[in-house]
Coordinates of C-alpha atoms in Angstrom, one line a residue:
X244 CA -7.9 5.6 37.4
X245 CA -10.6 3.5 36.6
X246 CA -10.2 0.7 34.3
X247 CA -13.1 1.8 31.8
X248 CA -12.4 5.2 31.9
X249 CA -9.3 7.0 32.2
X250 CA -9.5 10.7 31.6
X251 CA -5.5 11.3 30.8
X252 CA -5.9 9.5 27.8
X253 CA -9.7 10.5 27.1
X254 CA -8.4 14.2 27.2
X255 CA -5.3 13.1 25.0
X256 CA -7.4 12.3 22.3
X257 CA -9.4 15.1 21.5
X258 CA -5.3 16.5 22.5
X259 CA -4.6 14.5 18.9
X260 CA -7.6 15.4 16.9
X261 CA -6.9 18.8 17.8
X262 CA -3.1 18.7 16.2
X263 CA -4.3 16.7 13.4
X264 CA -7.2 19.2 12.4
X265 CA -4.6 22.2 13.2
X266 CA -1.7 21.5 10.4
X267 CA -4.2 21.2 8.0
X268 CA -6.3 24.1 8.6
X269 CA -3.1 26.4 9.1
X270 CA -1.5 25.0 5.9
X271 CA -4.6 25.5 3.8
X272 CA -4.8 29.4 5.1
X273 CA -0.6 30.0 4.6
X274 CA -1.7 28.4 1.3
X275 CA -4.5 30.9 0.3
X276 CA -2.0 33.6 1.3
X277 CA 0.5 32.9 -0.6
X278 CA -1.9 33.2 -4.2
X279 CA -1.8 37.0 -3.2
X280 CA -0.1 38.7 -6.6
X281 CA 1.3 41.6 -4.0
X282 CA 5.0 41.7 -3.7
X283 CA 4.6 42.8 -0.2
X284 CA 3.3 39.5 0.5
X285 CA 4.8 38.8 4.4
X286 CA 7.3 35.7 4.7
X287 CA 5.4 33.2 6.4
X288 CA 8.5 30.7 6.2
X289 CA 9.2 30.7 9.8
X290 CA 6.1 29.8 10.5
X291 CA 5.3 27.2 8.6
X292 CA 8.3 25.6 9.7
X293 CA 7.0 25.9 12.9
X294 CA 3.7 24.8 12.8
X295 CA 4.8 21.7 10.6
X296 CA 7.7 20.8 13.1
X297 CA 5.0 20.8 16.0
X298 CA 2.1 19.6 14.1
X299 CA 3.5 17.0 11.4
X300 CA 3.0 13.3 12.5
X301 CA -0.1 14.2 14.8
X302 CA -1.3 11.1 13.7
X303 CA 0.8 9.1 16.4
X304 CA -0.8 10.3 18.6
X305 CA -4.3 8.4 17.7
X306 CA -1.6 5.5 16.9
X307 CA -0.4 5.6 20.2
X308 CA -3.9 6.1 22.2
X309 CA -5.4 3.1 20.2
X310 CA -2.5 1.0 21.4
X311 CA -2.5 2.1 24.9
X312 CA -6.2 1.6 24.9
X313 CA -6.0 -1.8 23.8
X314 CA -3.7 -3.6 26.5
X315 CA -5.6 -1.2 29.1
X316 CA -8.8 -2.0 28.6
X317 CA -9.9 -4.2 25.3
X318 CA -7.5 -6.7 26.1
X319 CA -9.6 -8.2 28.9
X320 CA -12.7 -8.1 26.5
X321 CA -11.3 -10.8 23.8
X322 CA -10.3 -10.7 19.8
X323 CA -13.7 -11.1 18.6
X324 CA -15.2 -7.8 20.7
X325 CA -12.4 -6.3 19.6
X326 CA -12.5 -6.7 15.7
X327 CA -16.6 -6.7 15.6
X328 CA -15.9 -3.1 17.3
X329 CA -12.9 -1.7 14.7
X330 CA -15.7 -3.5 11.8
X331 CA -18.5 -1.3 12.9
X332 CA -17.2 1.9 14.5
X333 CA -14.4 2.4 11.8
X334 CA -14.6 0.5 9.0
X335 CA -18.4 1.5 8.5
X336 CA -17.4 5.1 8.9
X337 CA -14.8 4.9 6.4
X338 CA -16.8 2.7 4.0
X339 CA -20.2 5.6 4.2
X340 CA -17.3 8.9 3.8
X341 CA -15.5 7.3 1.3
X342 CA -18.7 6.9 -0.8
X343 CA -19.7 9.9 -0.4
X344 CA -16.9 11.3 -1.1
X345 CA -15.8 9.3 -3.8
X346 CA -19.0 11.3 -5.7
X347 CA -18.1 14.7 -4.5
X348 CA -14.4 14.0 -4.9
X349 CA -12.2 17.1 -3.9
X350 CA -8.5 16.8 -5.8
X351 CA -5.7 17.6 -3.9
X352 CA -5.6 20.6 -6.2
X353 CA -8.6 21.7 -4.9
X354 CA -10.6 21.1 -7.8
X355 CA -14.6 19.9 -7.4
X356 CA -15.6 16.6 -9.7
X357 CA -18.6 14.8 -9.3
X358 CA -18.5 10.7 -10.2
X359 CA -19.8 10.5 -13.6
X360 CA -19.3 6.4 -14.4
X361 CA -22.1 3.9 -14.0
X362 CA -22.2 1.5 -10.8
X363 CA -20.0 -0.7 -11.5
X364 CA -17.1 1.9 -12.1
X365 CA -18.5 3.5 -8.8
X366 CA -17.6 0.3 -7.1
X367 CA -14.4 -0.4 -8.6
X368 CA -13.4 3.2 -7.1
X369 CA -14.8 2.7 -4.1
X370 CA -12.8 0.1 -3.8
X371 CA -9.6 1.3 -5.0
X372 CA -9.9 4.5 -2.4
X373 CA -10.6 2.1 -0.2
X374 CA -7.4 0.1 0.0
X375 CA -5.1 3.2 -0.7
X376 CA -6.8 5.5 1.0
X377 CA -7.1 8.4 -1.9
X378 CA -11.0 9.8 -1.3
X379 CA -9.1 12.3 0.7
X380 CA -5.7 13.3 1.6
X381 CA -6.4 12.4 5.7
X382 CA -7.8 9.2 4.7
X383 CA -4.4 7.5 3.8
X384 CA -4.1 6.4 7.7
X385 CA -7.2 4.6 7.9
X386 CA -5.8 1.4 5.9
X387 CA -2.4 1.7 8.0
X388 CA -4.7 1.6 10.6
X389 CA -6.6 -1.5 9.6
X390 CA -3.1 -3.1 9.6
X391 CA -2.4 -1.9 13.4
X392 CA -5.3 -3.7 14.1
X393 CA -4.5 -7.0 12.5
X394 CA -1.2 -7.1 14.0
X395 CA -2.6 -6.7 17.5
X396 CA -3.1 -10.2 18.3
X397 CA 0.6 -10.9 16.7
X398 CA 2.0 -7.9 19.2
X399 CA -0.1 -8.8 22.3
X400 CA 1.8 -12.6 21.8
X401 CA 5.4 -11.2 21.3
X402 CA 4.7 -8.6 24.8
X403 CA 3.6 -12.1 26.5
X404 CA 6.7 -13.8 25.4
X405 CA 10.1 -13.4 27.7
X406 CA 12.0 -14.5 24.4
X407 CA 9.8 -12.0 22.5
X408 CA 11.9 -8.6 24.2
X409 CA 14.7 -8.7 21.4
X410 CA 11.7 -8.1 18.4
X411 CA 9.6 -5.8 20.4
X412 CA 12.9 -4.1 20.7
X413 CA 13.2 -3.7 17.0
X414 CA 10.0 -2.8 16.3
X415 CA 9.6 -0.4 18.4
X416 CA 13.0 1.4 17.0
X417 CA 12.2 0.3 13.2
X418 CA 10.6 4.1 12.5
X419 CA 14.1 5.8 12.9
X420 CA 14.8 4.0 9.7
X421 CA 12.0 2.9 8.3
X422 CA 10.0 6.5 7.4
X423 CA 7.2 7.4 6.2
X424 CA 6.6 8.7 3.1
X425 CA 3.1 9.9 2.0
X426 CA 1.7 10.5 -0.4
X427 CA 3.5 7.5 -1.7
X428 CA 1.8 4.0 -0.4
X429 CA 5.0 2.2 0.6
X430 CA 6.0 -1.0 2.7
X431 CA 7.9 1.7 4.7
X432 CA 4.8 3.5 6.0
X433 CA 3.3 0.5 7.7
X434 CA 6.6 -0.4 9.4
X435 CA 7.3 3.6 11.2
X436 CA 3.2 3.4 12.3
X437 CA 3.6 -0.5 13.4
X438 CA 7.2 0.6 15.4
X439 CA 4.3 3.6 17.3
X440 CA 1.7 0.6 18.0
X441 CA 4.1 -1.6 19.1
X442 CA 5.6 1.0 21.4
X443 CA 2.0 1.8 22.6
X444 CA 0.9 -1.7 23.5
X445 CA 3.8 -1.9 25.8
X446 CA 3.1 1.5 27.5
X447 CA -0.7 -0.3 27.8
X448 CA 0.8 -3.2 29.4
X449 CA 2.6 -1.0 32.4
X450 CA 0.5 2.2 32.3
X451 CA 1.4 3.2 35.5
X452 CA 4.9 1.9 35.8
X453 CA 5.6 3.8 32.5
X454 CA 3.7 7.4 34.1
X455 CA 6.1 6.9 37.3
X456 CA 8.9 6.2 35.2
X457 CA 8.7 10.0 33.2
X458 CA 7.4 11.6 36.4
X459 CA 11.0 10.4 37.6
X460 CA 13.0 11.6 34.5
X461 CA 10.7 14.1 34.0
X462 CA 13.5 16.8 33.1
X463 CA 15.3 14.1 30.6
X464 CA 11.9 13.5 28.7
X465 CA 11.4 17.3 28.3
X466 CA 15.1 17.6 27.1
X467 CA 14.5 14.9 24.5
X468 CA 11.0 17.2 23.4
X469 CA 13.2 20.3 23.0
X470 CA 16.1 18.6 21.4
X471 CA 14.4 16.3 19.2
X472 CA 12.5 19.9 17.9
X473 CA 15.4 21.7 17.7
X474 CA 17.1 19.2 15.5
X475 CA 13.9 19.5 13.4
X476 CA 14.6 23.0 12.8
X477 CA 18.3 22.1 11.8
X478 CA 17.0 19.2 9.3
X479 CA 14.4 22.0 8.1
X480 CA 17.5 24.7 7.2
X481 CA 19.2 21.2 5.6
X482 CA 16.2 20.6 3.5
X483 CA 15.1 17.5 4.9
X484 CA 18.1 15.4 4.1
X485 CA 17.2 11.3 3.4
X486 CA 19.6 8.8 3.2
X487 CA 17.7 5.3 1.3
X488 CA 14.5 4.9 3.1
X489 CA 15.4 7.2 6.1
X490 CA 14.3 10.5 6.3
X491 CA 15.7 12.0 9.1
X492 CA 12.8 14.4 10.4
X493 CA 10.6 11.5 9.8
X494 CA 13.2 10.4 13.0
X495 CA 13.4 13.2 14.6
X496 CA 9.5 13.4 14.6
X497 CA 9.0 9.9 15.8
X498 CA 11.0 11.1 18.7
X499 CA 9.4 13.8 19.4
X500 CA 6.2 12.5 19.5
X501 CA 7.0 10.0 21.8
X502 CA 8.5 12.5 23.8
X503 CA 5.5 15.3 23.9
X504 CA 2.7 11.9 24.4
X505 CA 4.8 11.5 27.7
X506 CA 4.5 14.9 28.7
X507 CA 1.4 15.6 27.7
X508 CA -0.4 12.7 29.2
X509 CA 2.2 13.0 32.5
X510 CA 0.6 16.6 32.4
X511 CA -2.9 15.7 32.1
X512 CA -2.7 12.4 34.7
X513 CA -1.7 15.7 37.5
X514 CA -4.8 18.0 36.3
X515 CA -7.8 16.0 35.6
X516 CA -9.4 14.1 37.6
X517 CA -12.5 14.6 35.6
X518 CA -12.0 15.9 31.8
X519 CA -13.0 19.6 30.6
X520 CA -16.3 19.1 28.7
X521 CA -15.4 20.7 25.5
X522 CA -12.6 17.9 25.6
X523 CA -14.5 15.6 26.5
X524 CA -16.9 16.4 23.5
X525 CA -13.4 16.3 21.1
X526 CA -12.6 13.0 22.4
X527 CA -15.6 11.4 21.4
X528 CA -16.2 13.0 18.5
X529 CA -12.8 12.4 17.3
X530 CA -13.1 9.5 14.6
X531 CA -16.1 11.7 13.2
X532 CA -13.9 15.0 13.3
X533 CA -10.8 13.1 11.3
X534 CA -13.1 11.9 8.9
X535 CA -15.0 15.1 8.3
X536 CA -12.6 17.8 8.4
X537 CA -10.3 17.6 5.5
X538 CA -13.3 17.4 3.0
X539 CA -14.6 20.6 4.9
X540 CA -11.2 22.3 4.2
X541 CA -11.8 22.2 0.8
X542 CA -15.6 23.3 1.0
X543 CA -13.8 26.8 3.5
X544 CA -11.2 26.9 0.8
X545 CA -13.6 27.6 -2.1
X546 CA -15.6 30.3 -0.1
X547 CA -12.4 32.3 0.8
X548 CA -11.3 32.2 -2.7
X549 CA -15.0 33.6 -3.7
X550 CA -15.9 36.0 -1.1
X551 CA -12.1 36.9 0.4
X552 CA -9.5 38.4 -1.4
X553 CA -5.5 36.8 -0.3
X554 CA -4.4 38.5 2.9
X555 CA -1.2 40.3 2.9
X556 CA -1.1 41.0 6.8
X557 CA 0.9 38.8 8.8
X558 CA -1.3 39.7 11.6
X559 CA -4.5 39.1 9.5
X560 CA -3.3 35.5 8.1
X561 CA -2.5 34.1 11.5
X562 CA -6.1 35.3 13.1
X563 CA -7.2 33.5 9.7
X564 CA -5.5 30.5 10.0
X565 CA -6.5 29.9 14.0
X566 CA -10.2 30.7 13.1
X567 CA -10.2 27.8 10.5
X568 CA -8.8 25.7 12.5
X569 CA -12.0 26.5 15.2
X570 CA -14.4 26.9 12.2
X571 CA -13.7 23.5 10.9
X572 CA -13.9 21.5 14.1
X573 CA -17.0 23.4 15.1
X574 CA -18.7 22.1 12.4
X575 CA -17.3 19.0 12.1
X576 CA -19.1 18.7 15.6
X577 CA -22.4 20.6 14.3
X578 CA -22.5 17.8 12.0
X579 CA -21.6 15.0 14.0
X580 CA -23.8 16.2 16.5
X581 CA -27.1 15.7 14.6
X582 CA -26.2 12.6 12.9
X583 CA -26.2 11.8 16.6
X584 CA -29.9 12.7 17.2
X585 CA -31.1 11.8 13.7
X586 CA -29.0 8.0 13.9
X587 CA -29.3 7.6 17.5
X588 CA -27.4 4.2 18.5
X589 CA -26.1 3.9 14.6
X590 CA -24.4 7.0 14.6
X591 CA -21.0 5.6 15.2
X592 CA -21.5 2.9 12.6
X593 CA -22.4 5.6 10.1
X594 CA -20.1 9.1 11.3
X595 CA -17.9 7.4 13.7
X596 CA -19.2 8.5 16.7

């Protein structure tokens, strides 16, 4: 392990983008299916429920990378690095997408409108999608993400702090009651992601204490991954029972995600000592994938519903819903790739990477 490039976690993020791009892209395809007017229309319940209890809460993952990343390596580098990086390489990107996108808006209902207001409505909107998030239904984590950043500083102190362990404690446990609950913008939201940041800072801090430590209870860590899924399924035949705030998937996800980061990065810290290039392309390309591939969704959606008709075979709708999920990351890439050789250097300040 070098300490400006460690390819566990390098690989781990195009891991994430990966998961992320994946529920949508098979949930947009199950979607499609079901418009078929057949009544011999296959039940693609079980699957669904599978995908979503694997997939759902992807987003962790990039919480818990960013965290792990920062008391690893960004730490040594000061606040001000730090924040004039997050200003450029993300909140650029998300400022340019979320202009552009805010003209060619795609509803969630998958209807096309272009802005028609002068410029100072543009900018109000702008704004407004800006602090919730609502250009696009993937862009609701980039302003809990803002707040992860903010709160760095405040978390790095309380992991310094002997008297601190007590509130780390808490934080790191506040998600199993404090869920999430998009699409709703809610105190609650900030406090499950701020419990996974919190959690990763502290992996950060003892990297490889904390890979030892699951190497040793290896078999315990993959028990929590299958148990914490299998409860999943249980909640799922419940209907996603809630109790106040709590949601108990939400939980049971937050579990499970910590559980399959361990393994997965345990996992890739034994294989790689250099990272696959078509990962390696993934991880860098990430931010600019997340960004990108929910609006390309919607463009795919509209040609299937023009030049396909509904599928009705089960095996036909799963090759349809893998091949989106390729399709949309390939060109997500494509793109990324020459605003790359057209931006050179300013590329990440514009696409994100």
């Amino acid at each position: 392990m070098t300490k400006l490039f460690i390819p566990s976690l390098h690989a781990f993020r195009g891991f994430a983008i990966i998961n992320i791009v994946a529920i949508h892209a098979i949930e947009f395809i199950f979607y499609f299916a079901g418009t078929a007017k057949s009544t011999e229309k296959p039940d693609l319940t079980p699957f669904a429920w599978t995908e979503s209890i694997l997939l759902h809460d992807s987003t962790l993952y990039f919480t818990f990378i960013s965290a792990i990343l920062f008391s690893l390596i960004l730490s040594e580098r000061g606040y001000i690095h730090f924040f004039k990086s997050k200003l450029l390489n993300v909140a650029l990107p998300y400022l340019f997408f979320t202009c552009i996108m805010t003209w060619r808006n795609w509803s969630i209902d998958g209807t096309l409108t272009f802005f028609e207001g002068g410029p100072l409505q543009f900018f109000i909107q702008v704004c407004e999608n800006l602090v919730t998030g609502g250009t696009v239904f993937s862009f609701w984590y980039i302003p809990v993400l803002f707040v992860l950043y903010l709160a760095t500083p405040i978390f790095a102190k309380l992991l310094s702090n002997p008297n601190g362990k007590w509130l780390v404690v808490l934080i790191i446990l506040a998600p199993l009651v404090c869920s999430r609950a998009w699409p709703d913008i809610t105190w609650t939201n900030f406090a499950y992601f701020l419990g996974a940041y919190m959690l990763g800072m502290l992996v950060g801090a003892n990297y490889r204490k904390t890979i030892h430590l699951m190497e040793r209870y290896l078999f315990l860590v993959i028990l929590i991954a299958v148990a914490s899924t299998a409860a999943l399924f249980g909640l799922f035949y419940l209907e996603s029972p809630k109790w106040g705030i709590i949601a108990f998937d939400e939980s049971a996800w937050y579990v499970q995600k910590i559980a399959f980061s361990g393994l997965v990065i345990v996992l890739f810290e034994r294989i790689m000592s250099r990272v696959p290039k078509w990962l390696d392309l993934l991880g860098n390309y990430a931010f600019s994938i997340y960004f990108l591939h929910a609006y390309l969704l919607f463009e795919l959606y509209a040609l299937m519903e023009r030049f396909l008709t509904p599928p009705t075979s089960l095996p036909f709708i799963l090759a349809l819903a893998i091949l989106n999920v390729i399709v949309v990351i390939a060109i997500s890439m494509a793109i990324t790739y020459i605003s790359k050789l057209l931006l050179g250097k300013y590329s990440r300040n514009v696409v994100g990477a």
